[in-house]
Coordinates of N, CA and C and ligand atoms in Angstrom, one line a residue:
M179 N 145.5 199.1 161.2 CA 144.1 199.1 160.8 C 143.9 199.0 159.3
K180 N 142.9 198.3 158.8 CA 142.7 198.1 157.4 C 142.3 199.4 156.8
Q181 N 142.9 199.8 155.6 CA 142.6 201.0 155.0 C 141.3 200.9 154.3
P182 N 140.4 202.0 154.4 CA 139.1 201.9 153.6 C 139.4 201.9 152.1
I183 N 138.5 201.2 151.4 CA 138.6 201.2 150.0 C 137.8 202.4 149.4
I184 N 138.5 203.0 148.4 CA 137.9 204.2 147.8 C 137.6 203.9 146.3
I185 N 136.4 203.9 145.9 CA 136.1 203.8 144.5 C 135.8 205.2 144.0
A186 N 136.7 205.7 143.0 CA 136.6 207.0 142.5 C 135.9 207.0 141.2
L187 N 134.8 207.7 141.1 CA 134.0 207.8 139.9 C 134.0 209.2 139.3
D188 N 134.7 209.4 138.3 CA 134.7 210.8 137.7 C 134.1 210.7 136.3
G189 N 133.8 211.9 135.7 CA 133.3 211.9 134.4 C 132.6 213.2 134.1
T190 N 132.1 213.3 132.8 CA 131.4 214.5 132.4 C 130.1 214.6 133.0
S191 N 129.4 215.8 132.8 CA 128.1 216.1 133.4 C 127.1 215.1 132.6
A192 N 126.2 214.6 133.4 CA 125.1 213.7 132.9 C 125.7 212.4 132.3
S193 N 126.8 212.0 132.7 CA 127.4 210.7 132.2 C 126.9 209.5 133.0
G194 N 126.1 209.8 134.0 CA 125.5 208.7 134.8 C 126.3 208.5 136.1
K195 N 127.1 209.4 136.5 CA 127.9 209.2 137.7 C 127.1 209.0 139.0
S196 N 126.1 209.8 139.2 CA 125.3 209.7 140.4 C 124.6 208.4 140.5
T197 N 123.9 208.1 139.4 CA 123.1 206.8 139.3 C 124.0 205.6 139.6
N198 N 125.1 205.6 138.9 CA 126.0 204.4 139.0 C 126.7 204.4 140.4
A199 N 127.1 205.5 140.9 CA 127.8 205.6 142.2 C 126.8 205.0 143.2
K200 N 125.5 205.4 143.1 CA 124.5 204.9 144.1 C 124.3 203.4 144.0
L201 N 124.3 202.9 142.8 CA 124.0 201.5 142.5 C 125.2 200.7 143.1
V202 N 126.4 201.2 142.8 CA 127.6 200.5 143.2 C 127.8 200.5 144.7
A203 N 127.5 201.7 145.3 CA 127.6 201.8 146.8 C 126.6 200.9 147.5
K204 N 125.4 200.8 146.9 CA 124.3 199.9 147.5 C 124.8 198.4 147.4
A205 N 125.2 198.0 146.2 CA 125.6 196.6 146.0 C 126.7 196.2 146.9
L206 N 127.7 197.1 147.2 CA 128.8 196.8 148.0 C 128.6 197.1 149.5
N207 N 127.6 197.9 149.8 CA 127.3 198.4 151.1 C 128.4 199.4 151.5
Y208 N 128.8 200.2 150.6 CA 129.8 201.3 150.8 C 129.0 202.6 151.0
V209 N 129.7 203.6 151.6 CA 129.1 204.9 151.8 C 129.3 205.7 150.4
Y210 N 128.2 206.4 150.1 CA 128.2 207.2 148.8 C 128.5 208.6 149.1
V211 N 129.4 209.2 148.4 CA 129.8 210.6 148.5 C 129.6 211.4 147.2
D212 N 128.7 212.3 147.2 CA 128.4 213.1 146.0 C 129.2 214.5 146.2
T213 N 130.4 214.5 145.6 CA 131.2 215.7 145.9 C 130.6 217.0 145.2
G214 N 129.9 216.8 144.1 CA 129.3 217.9 143.4 C 128.3 218.6 144.4
A215 N 127.6 217.8 145.2 CA 126.6 218.3 146.2 C 127.4 219.2 147.2
M216 N 128.6 218.8 147.5 CA 129.4 219.6 148.5 C 129.7 221.0 147.9
Y217 N 130.2 221.0 146.6 CA 130.4 222.3 145.9 C 129.1 223.1 145.8
R218 N 128.0 222.4 145.5 CA 126.7 223.1 145.4 C 126.3 223.7 146.7
T219 N 126.6 223.0 147.8 CA 126.2 223.5 149.1 C 127.0 224.8 149.4
L220 N 128.2 224.8 149.0 CA 129.0 226.1 149.2 C 128.5 227.2 148.3
A221 N 128.2 226.8 147.1 CA 127.7 227.8 146.1 C 126.4 228.4 146.6
W222 N 125.5 227.6 147.1 CA 124.2 228.0 147.7 C 124.5 229.0 148.9
Y223 N 125.4 228.6 149.7 CA 125.7 229.4 150.9 C 126.3 230.8 150.5
C224 N 127.2 230.8 149.5 CA 127.7 232.1 149.0 C 126.6 233.0 148.5
L225 N 125.6 232.4 147.8 CA 124.5 233.2 147.3 C 123.7 233.7 148.5
K226 N 123.5 232.8 149.5 CA 122.7 233.2 150.7 C 123.4 234.4 151.5
Q227 N 124.8 234.3 151.5 CA 125.5 235.3 152.1 C 125.7 236.6 151.3
K228 N 125.1 236.5 150.1 CA 125.2 237.6 149.1 C 126.7 238.0 148.7
A229 N 127.5 236.9 148.7 CA 128.9 237.1 148.2 C 128.9 237.2 146.7
D230 N 129.8 237.9 146.1 CA 129.9 238.0 144.7 C 130.6 236.8 144.2
I231 N 129.9 235.8 143.6 CA 130.5 234.6 143.2 C 131.5 234.7 142.0
H232 N 131.5 235.9 141.4 CA 132.5 236.2 140.3 C 133.8 236.7 140.9
D233 N 133.8 237.0 142.2 CA 135.0 237.5 142.8 C 135.6 236.3 143.6
P234 N 136.7 235.7 143.1 CA 137.3 234.6 143.8 C 137.7 234.9 145.3
R235 N 138.1 236.2 145.5 CA 138.5 236.5 146.9 C 137.3 236.5 147.8
A236 N 136.1 236.9 147.3 CA 134.9 236.9 148.1 C 134.5 235.5 148.4
V237 N 134.6 234.6 147.4 CA 134.2 233.2 147.6 C 135.2 232.5 148.6
A238 N 136.5 232.8 148.4 CA 137.5 232.2 149.3 C 137.2 232.7 150.8
R239 N 136.8 233.9 151.0 CA 136.5 234.4 152.3 C 135.3 233.6 152.9
V240 N 134.3 233.4 152.1 CA 133.1 232.6 152.7 C 133.6 231.2 153.0
C241 N 134.4 230.6 152.2 CA 134.9 229.3 152.4 C 135.7 229.2 153.7
R242 N 136.5 230.3 153.9 CA 137.4 230.3 155.1 C 136.6 230.4 156.4
T243 N 135.4 231.0 156.3 CA 134.7 231.3 157.5 C 133.5 230.4 157.8
W244 N 133.0 229.6 156.8 CA 131.8 228.8 157.1 C 132.3 227.6 157.9
K245 N 131.3 227.0 158.6 CA 131.7 225.9 159.5 C 130.6 224.8 159.4
P246 N 130.5 224.2 158.2 CA 129.5 223.2 158.0 C 130.0 221.9 158.7
S247 N 129.1 221.0 159.1 CA 129.5 219.7 159.6 C 129.4 218.6 158.6
L248 N 130.4 217.7 158.6 CA 130.4 216.6 157.7 C 129.7 215.4 158.4
V249 N 128.6 214.9 157.9 CA 127.9 213.8 158.5 C 127.6 212.7 157.5
C250 N 127.4 211.5 158.1 CA 127.0 210.4 157.3 C 125.7 209.9 157.8
A251 N 124.7 209.9 157.0 CA 123.4 209.4 157.4 C 122.8 208.6 156.2
D252 N 122.1 207.4 156.5 CA 121.5 206.6 155.5 C 122.6 206.2 154.4
G253 N 123.8 206.0 154.8 CA 124.8 205.6 153.8 C 125.3 206.7 152.8
Q254 N 125.0 207.9 153.2 CA 125.4 209.0 152.3 C 126.0 210.2 153.1
V255 N 127.1 210.8 152.6 CA 127.8 211.9 153.3 C 127.2 213.2 152.8
R256 N 127.0 214.1 153.8 CA 126.5 215.4 153.5 C 127.2 216.5 154.3
L257 N 127.2 217.7 153.8 CA 127.6 218.9 154.5 C 126.4 219.6 155.1
L258 N 126.3 219.7 156.4 CA 125.2 220.4 157.0 C 125.6 221.8 157.3
V259 N 124.8 222.8 157.0 CA 125.0 224.2 157.3 C 124.1 224.6 158.5
E260 N 124.7 224.8 159.6 CA 123.9 225.0 160.9 C 122.8 223.9 161.0
G261 N 123.2 222.7 160.8 CA 122.4 221.6 161.0 C 121.4 221.3 159.8
Y262 N 121.5 222.1 158.8 CA 120.5 222.1 157.7 C 121.2 221.6 156.4
Y263 N 120.5 220.6 155.7 CA 120.9 220.2 154.4 C 120.0 220.8 153.3
P264 N 120.6 221.7 152.5 CA 119.7 222.4 151.5 C 119.5 221.6 150.2
E265 N 118.9 220.4 150.4 CA 118.7 219.4 149.4 C 118.1 220.0 148.1
R266 N 117.0 220.8 148.3 CA 116.2 221.3 147.1 C 117.0 222.5 146.5
E267 N 117.5 223.4 147.4 CA 118.1 224.6 147.0 C 119.4 224.4 146.2
I268 N 120.1 223.3 146.5 CA 121.4 223.1 145.7 C 121.1 222.7 144.3
R269 N 119.9 222.4 143.9 CA 119.6 221.9 142.6 C 118.9 223.0 141.7
T270 N 118.7 224.2 142.3 CA 118.0 225.2 141.5 C 118.9 225.7 140.4
A271 N 118.3 226.3 139.4 CA 119.1 226.9 138.2 C 120.1 227.9 138.7
E272 N 119.7 228.7 139.7 CA 120.6 229.7 140.3 C 121.9 229.1 140.8
T273 N 121.7 228.1 141.7 CA 122.9 227.4 142.3 C 123.7 226.7 141.2
S274 N 123.0 226.1 140.2 CA 123.8 225.4 139.2 C 124.6 226.3 138.4
A275 N 124.1 227.6 138.1 CA 124.9 228.6 137.4 C 126.0 229.1 138.2
A276 N 125.9 229.1 139.5 CA 126.9 229.7 140.4 C 128.1 228.7 140.7
V277 N 127.7 227.4 140.7 CA 128.7 226.4 141.2 C 130.0 226.3 140.4
P278 N 130.0 226.4 139.1 CA 131.3 226.3 138.4 C 132.3 227.4 138.8
H279 N 131.7 228.6 139.1 CA 132.6 229.7 139.5 C 133.2 229.5 140.9
V280 N 132.3 229.0 141.8 CA 132.8 228.6 143.1 C 133.8 227.5 143.1
A281 N 133.5 226.5 142.2 CA 134.4 225.3 142.2 C 135.8 225.6 141.5
A282 N 135.9 226.8 140.9 CA 137.2 227.1 140.2 C 138.1 227.8 141.1
V283 N 137.7 228.2 142.3 CA 138.5 229.0 143.3 C 139.5 228.0 144.0
P284 N 140.8 228.2 143.9 CA 141.8 227.3 144.4 C 141.6 227.0 145.9
Q285 N 141.3 228.0 146.7 CA 141.1 227.8 148.2 C 139.9 226.9 148.4
V286 N 138.9 227.0 147.6 CA 137.7 226.1 147.7 C 138.1 224.7 147.4
R287 N 138.9 224.5 146.4 CA 139.3 223.1 146.0 C 140.1 222.5 147.1
E288 N 141.0 223.3 147.7 CA 141.8 222.8 148.7 C 141.0 222.4 150.0
W289 N 140.0 223.3 150.3 CA 139.1 223.0 151.4 C 138.3 221.7 151.2
M290 N 137.8 221.6 149.9 CA 137.0 220.4 149.6 C 137.8 219.1 149.6
K291 N 139.0 219.2 149.1 CA 139.8 218.0 149.1 C 140.1 217.5 150.5
K292 N 140.3 218.4 151.4 CA 140.6 218.0 152.8 C 139.3 217.4 153.4
K293 N 138.2 218.0 153.2 CA 136.9 217.4 153.7 C 136.6 216.1 153.1
Q294 N 136.9 216.0 151.8 CA 136.5 214.7 151.1 C 137.4 213.6 151.5
R295 N 138.7 213.9 151.8 CA 139.6 212.9 152.4 C 139.2 212.5 153.8
E296 N 138.6 213.4 154.5 CA 138.1 213.1 155.9 C 137.0 212.1 155.9
C297 N 136.4 211.9 154.7 CA 135.2 210.9 154.6 C 135.6 209.5 154.9
V298 N 136.9 209.2 154.9 CA 137.3 207.8 155.2 C 136.9 207.4 156.6
Q299 N 136.7 208.4 157.4 CA 136.2 208.1 158.8 C 134.9 207.3 158.8
F300 N 134.2 207.4 157.6 CA 132.9 206.7 157.6 C 133.0 205.3 157.0
G301 N 134.2 204.9 156.5 CA 134.4 203.5 156.0 C 134.7 203.5 154.5
N302 N 134.4 202.4 153.9 CA 134.6 202.3 152.4 C 133.7 203.2 151.7
L303 N 134.3 203.8 150.6 CA 133.5 204.9 149.9 C 133.4 204.7 148.4
V304 N 132.2 205.1 147.9 CA 132.1 205.3 146.4 C 132.0 206.9 146.3
M305 N 133.0 207.5 145.8 CA 133.0 209.0 145.7 C 132.9 209.4 144.2
E306 N 131.9 210.2 143.9 CA 131.8 210.7 142.5 C 132.1 212.2 142.4
G307 N 132.7 212.6 141.3 CA 133.0 214.0 141.1 C 133.7 214.2 139.8
R308 N 134.7 215.2 139.8 CA 135.4 215.5 138.6 C 136.9 215.3 138.8
D309 N 137.4 215.2 140.0 CA 138.8 215.2 140.3 C 139.1 214.2 141.4
I310 N 138.3 213.2 141.5 CA 138.5 212.2 142.6 C 139.7 211.3 142.4
G311 N 139.8 210.8 141.2 CA 140.9 209.9 140.8 C 142.2 210.6 140.5
T312 N 142.1 211.9 140.1 CA 143.3 212.7 139.8 C 143.8 213.4 141.0
N313 N 143.0 213.9 141.9 CA 143.4 214.9 142.9 C 143.0 214.5 144.3
V314 N 141.8 214.0 144.5 CA 141.4 213.8 145.9 C 142.0 212.5 146.5
F315 N 141.8 211.4 145.7 CA 142.4 210.1 146.1 C 143.2 209.5 144.9
P316 N 144.3 210.2 144.5 CA 145.0 209.7 143.4 C 145.6 208.3 143.7
E317 N 145.8 208.0 145.0 CA 146.4 206.7 145.4 C 145.5 205.5 145.2
T318 N 144.2 205.7 145.0 CA 143.3 204.6 145.0 C 143.5 203.7 143.7
E319 N 143.3 202.4 143.8 CA 143.5 201.5 142.7 C 142.2 201.4 141.9
F320 N 141.1 202.0 142.5 CA 139.8 201.8 141.9 C 139.3 203.1 141.3
K321 N 139.6 203.3 140.0 CA 139.3 204.5 139.3 C 138.5 204.3 138.1
F322 N 137.4 205.0 137.9 CA 136.5 204.9 136.8 C 136.2 206.2 136.2
Y323 N 136.1 206.3 134.9 CA 135.8 207.5 134.2 C 134.6 207.3 133.3
L324 N 133.5 207.9 133.6 CA 132.3 207.7 132.7 C 132.1 208.9 131.7
D325 N 131.7 208.5 130.5 CA 131.4 209.5 129.5 C 130.2 208.9 128.6
A326 N 129.6 209.8 127.9 CA 128.6 209.4 126.9 C 128.6 210.6 125.9
S327 N 128.0 210.3 124.7 CA 128.0 211.4 123.7 C 127.2 212.6 124.2
L328 N 127.6 213.8 123.7 CA 126.9 215.0 124.1 C 125.4 214.9 123.9
E329 N 125.1 214.3 122.7 CA 123.6 214.1 122.3 C 122.9 213.3 123.4
E330 N 123.5 212.2 123.8 CA 122.9 211.3 124.8 C 122.8 212.0 126.1
R331 N 123.8 212.7 126.5 CA 123.8 213.3 127.8 C 122.8 214.5 127.9
S332 N 122.7 215.2 126.7 CA 121.7 216.3 126.7 C 120.3 215.7 126.8
K333 N 120.1 214.5 126.2 CA 118.8 213.8 126.2 C 118.4 213.5 127.7
R334 N 119.4 212.9 128.4 CA 119.2 212.5 129.8 C 118.9 213.7 130.7
R335 N 119.5 214.8 130.4 CA 119.2 216.0 131.2 C 117.8 216.5 130.9
A336 N 117.5 216.5 129.6 CA 116.1 217.0 129.2 C 115.1 216.1 129.8
A337 N 115.3 214.7 129.9 CA 114.4 213.8 130.5 C 114.1 214.1 132.0
E338 N 115.1 214.8 132.6 CA 115.0 215.2 134.0 C 114.3 216.5 134.1
G339 N 114.0 217.1 133.0 CA 113.3 218.4 132.9 C 114.3 219.6 133.0
I340 N 115.6 219.2 132.7 CA 116.6 220.3 132.9 C 117.2 220.6 131.5
Q341 N 117.1 221.9 131.1 CA 117.7 222.3 129.8 C 119.0 223.0 130.2
E342 N 120.1 222.4 129.8 CA 121.4 222.9 130.2 C 122.4 222.8 129.1
N343 N 123.3 223.8 129.0 CA 124.3 223.8 128.0 C 125.5 223.0 128.5
L344 N 125.4 221.7 128.3 CA 126.4 220.7 128.8 C 127.8 221.0 128.2
A345 N 127.8 221.3 127.0 CA 129.1 221.5 126.3 C 129.9 222.6 127.0
A346 N 129.1 223.7 127.4 CA 129.8 224.8 128.0 C 130.3 224.4 129.4
R347 N 129.5 223.6 130.1 CA 129.9 223.2 131.5 C 131.1 222.3 131.4
D348 N 131.1 221.3 130.5 CA 132.2 220.4 130.3 C 133.5 221.2 130.1
Q349 N 133.3 222.3 129.2 CA 134.5 223.1 128.9 C 135.0 223.8 130.1
R350 N 134.1 224.4 130.9 CA 134.5 225.1 132.1 C 135.2 224.1 133.1
D351 N 134.6 222.9 133.2 CA 135.2 221.9 134.2 C 136.5 221.4 133.7
S352 N 136.7 221.3 132.4 CA 137.9 220.7 131.8 C 139.1 221.8 131.7
Q353 N 138.7 223.0 131.6 CA 139.7 224.0 131.3 C 140.1 224.9 132.5
R354 N 139.5 224.6 133.7 CA 139.9 225.5 134.9 C 141.4 225.1 135.2
A355 N 142.0 226.1 135.9 CA 143.5 226.0 136.2 C 143.7 224.9 137.2
V356 N 142.8 224.8 138.2 CA 143.1 223.9 139.3 C 142.2 222.6 139.2
A357 N 142.8 221.5 139.3 CA 142.1 220.2 139.3 C 141.1 220.1 138.2
P358 N 141.4 220.3 137.0 CA 140.4 220.2 135.9 C 140.0 218.8 135.7
L359 N 138.8 218.6 135.1 CA 138.3 217.3 134.8 C 139.2 216.7 133.7
M360 N 139.7 215.5 134.0 CA 140.4 214.7 133.0 C 140.4 213.3 133.4
I361 N 140.8 212.4 132.5 CA 140.8 211.0 132.8 C 141.9 210.6 133.7
P362 N 141.6 210.1 134.9 CA 142.7 209.7 135.8 C 143.6 208.6 135.2
L363 N 144.9 208.7 135.5 CA 145.9 207.7 135.1 C 145.4 206.3 135.6
G364 N 145.3 205.4 134.8 CA 144.9 204.0 135.2 C 143.5 203.8 135.4
A365 N 142.6 204.8 135.0 CA 141.2 204.6 135.2 C 140.6 203.7 134.1
M366 N 139.5 203.0 134.4 CA 138.8 202.3 133.4 C 137.8 203.3 132.8
V367 N 137.9 203.5 131.5 CA 137.0 204.5 130.9 C 135.8 203.7 130.3
I368 N 134.6 204.2 130.7 CA 133.3 203.6 130.2 C 132.5 204.6 129.5
N369 N 132.3 204.4 128.2 CA 131.4 205.2 127.4 C 130.1 204.5 127.4
N370 N 129.1 205.1 128.1 CA 127.8 204.4 128.3 C 126.7 204.9 127.5
S371 N 127.1 205.6 126.3 CA 126.0 206.1 125.4 C 124.9 205.1 125.1
R372 N 125.3 203.9 124.9 CA 124.3 202.8 124.5 C 124.2 201.8 125.6
M373 N 124.4 202.2 126.8 CA 124.3 201.3 127.9 C 123.3 201.8 129.0
S374 N 122.6 200.8 129.6 CA 121.7 201.2 130.7 C 122.6 201.3 132.0
A375 N 122.0 201.9 133.0 CA 122.7 202.1 134.3 C 123.0 200.7 134.9
A376 N 122.1 199.8 134.7 CA 122.4 198.4 135.2 C 123.6 197.8 134.6
E377 N 123.7 198.0 133.3 CA 124.9 197.5 132.5 C 126.2 198.2 133.0
T378 N 126.1 199.5 133.1 CA 127.3 200.3 133.5 C 127.8 199.9 134.9
S379 N 126.8 199.8 135.8 CA 127.2 199.5 137.2 C 127.7 198.1 137.3
R380 N 127.2 197.2 136.4 CA 127.7 195.8 136.4 C 129.1 195.7 136.0
L381 N 129.5 196.5 135.0 CA 130.9 196.6 134.6 C 131.8 197.1 135.7
I382 N 131.4 198.1 136.4 CA 132.2 198.7 137.5 C 132.3 197.6 138.6
L383 N 131.2 197.0 138.9 CA 131.2 196.0 140.0 C 132.1 194.8 139.7
E384 N 132.0 194.4 138.4 CA 132.9 193.2 138.0 C 134.4 193.6 138.2
A385 N 134.7 194.8 137.7 CA 136.1 195.3 137.8 C 136.5 195.4 139.3
V386 N 135.7 195.9 140.1 CA 136.0 196.1 141.5 C 136.2 194.7 142.2
R387 N 135.2 193.9 142.0 CA 135.2 192.5 142.6 C 136.4 191.7 142.2
G388 N 136.7 191.8 140.8 CA 137.9 191.1 140.3 C 139.1 191.5 141.0
R389 N 139.3 192.8 141.1 CA 140.5 193.4 141.8 C 140.6 193.0 143.2
L390 N 139.4 193.1 143.9 CA 139.4 192.8 145.3 C 139.7 191.3 145.5
G391 N 139.2 190.5 144.6 CA 139.4 189.0 144.7 C 140.9 188.7 144.5
A392 N 141.5 189.4 143.5 CA 142.9 189.2 143.2 C 143.8 189.5 144.4
K393 N 143.3 190.5 145.2 CA 144.2 190.9 146.3 C 144.1 190.0 147.5
Q394 N 143.1 189.1 147.5 CA 142.9 188.2 148.7 C 143.8 187.0 148.7
Ligands
DC161 O1 128.2 216.8 139.6 P1 127.4 218.1 139.8 O2 126.8 218.6 138.5 O3 126.6 218.2 140.9 O4 128.7 219.2 140.1 C1 128.4 220.5 140.3 C2 129.6 221.3 139.9 O5 130.7 221.1 140.8 C3 130.2 221.1 138.4 O6 130.2 222.3 137.7 C4 131.6 220.6 138.6 C5 131.9 220.9 140.0 N1 132.6 219.8 140.7 C6 134.0 219.8 140.7 O7 134.6 220.8 140.2 N2 134.7 218.8 141.3 C7 134.0 217.8 141.9 N3 134.7 216.8 142.5 C8 132.6 217.7 141.8 C9 131.9 218.7 141.2

């Protein structure tokens, strides 16, 4: 059987991962996977279960016992909790503050990696996150790392109506012990501080198509 193609898109917060992952997935007709949303869904569920998110053992316990389903609808993968996708709830300030703590727990990362690898059942993927090229699909040939200046990224968040300390979040994501954010070996690094999403996604698409063409 032909192996699904995995495009791994990693990078700092507000570097344009979601926008570009969606554009690339649409252009290639691949399935889009937002792994941050998966971590957010677990963080929301921990809060709902009143687990102490500062206690790694409590978080690991929730992760061990929850039974979400992995589904693909409208070209996008989601974790449903008892058939429900908490789309709005995972974007609240409360969930955003909780998610780095949840995402730092080794058992959570192991669980997520397994689920994220199971996504190949849905076909070719564009998967965005922080450790896709380094840890989840290190074997893929299609690795991209997006970044932009802190000033530009803060502006982008503010334009979405979100005031957030991005430097602190980057630091937490980059310094955690398990699967920290880093540039994957062999990744194409794109600093898009002065680029539009259309320009960024065009660069990614050119690189992917070039490599796919070279393989045929
Ligand atoms: O991309 P996002 O802001 O929705 O991600 C939410 C949090 O989850 C963020 O603090 C980093 C973490 N995350 C991670 O550790 N690994 C991933 N593959 C995706 C997200």
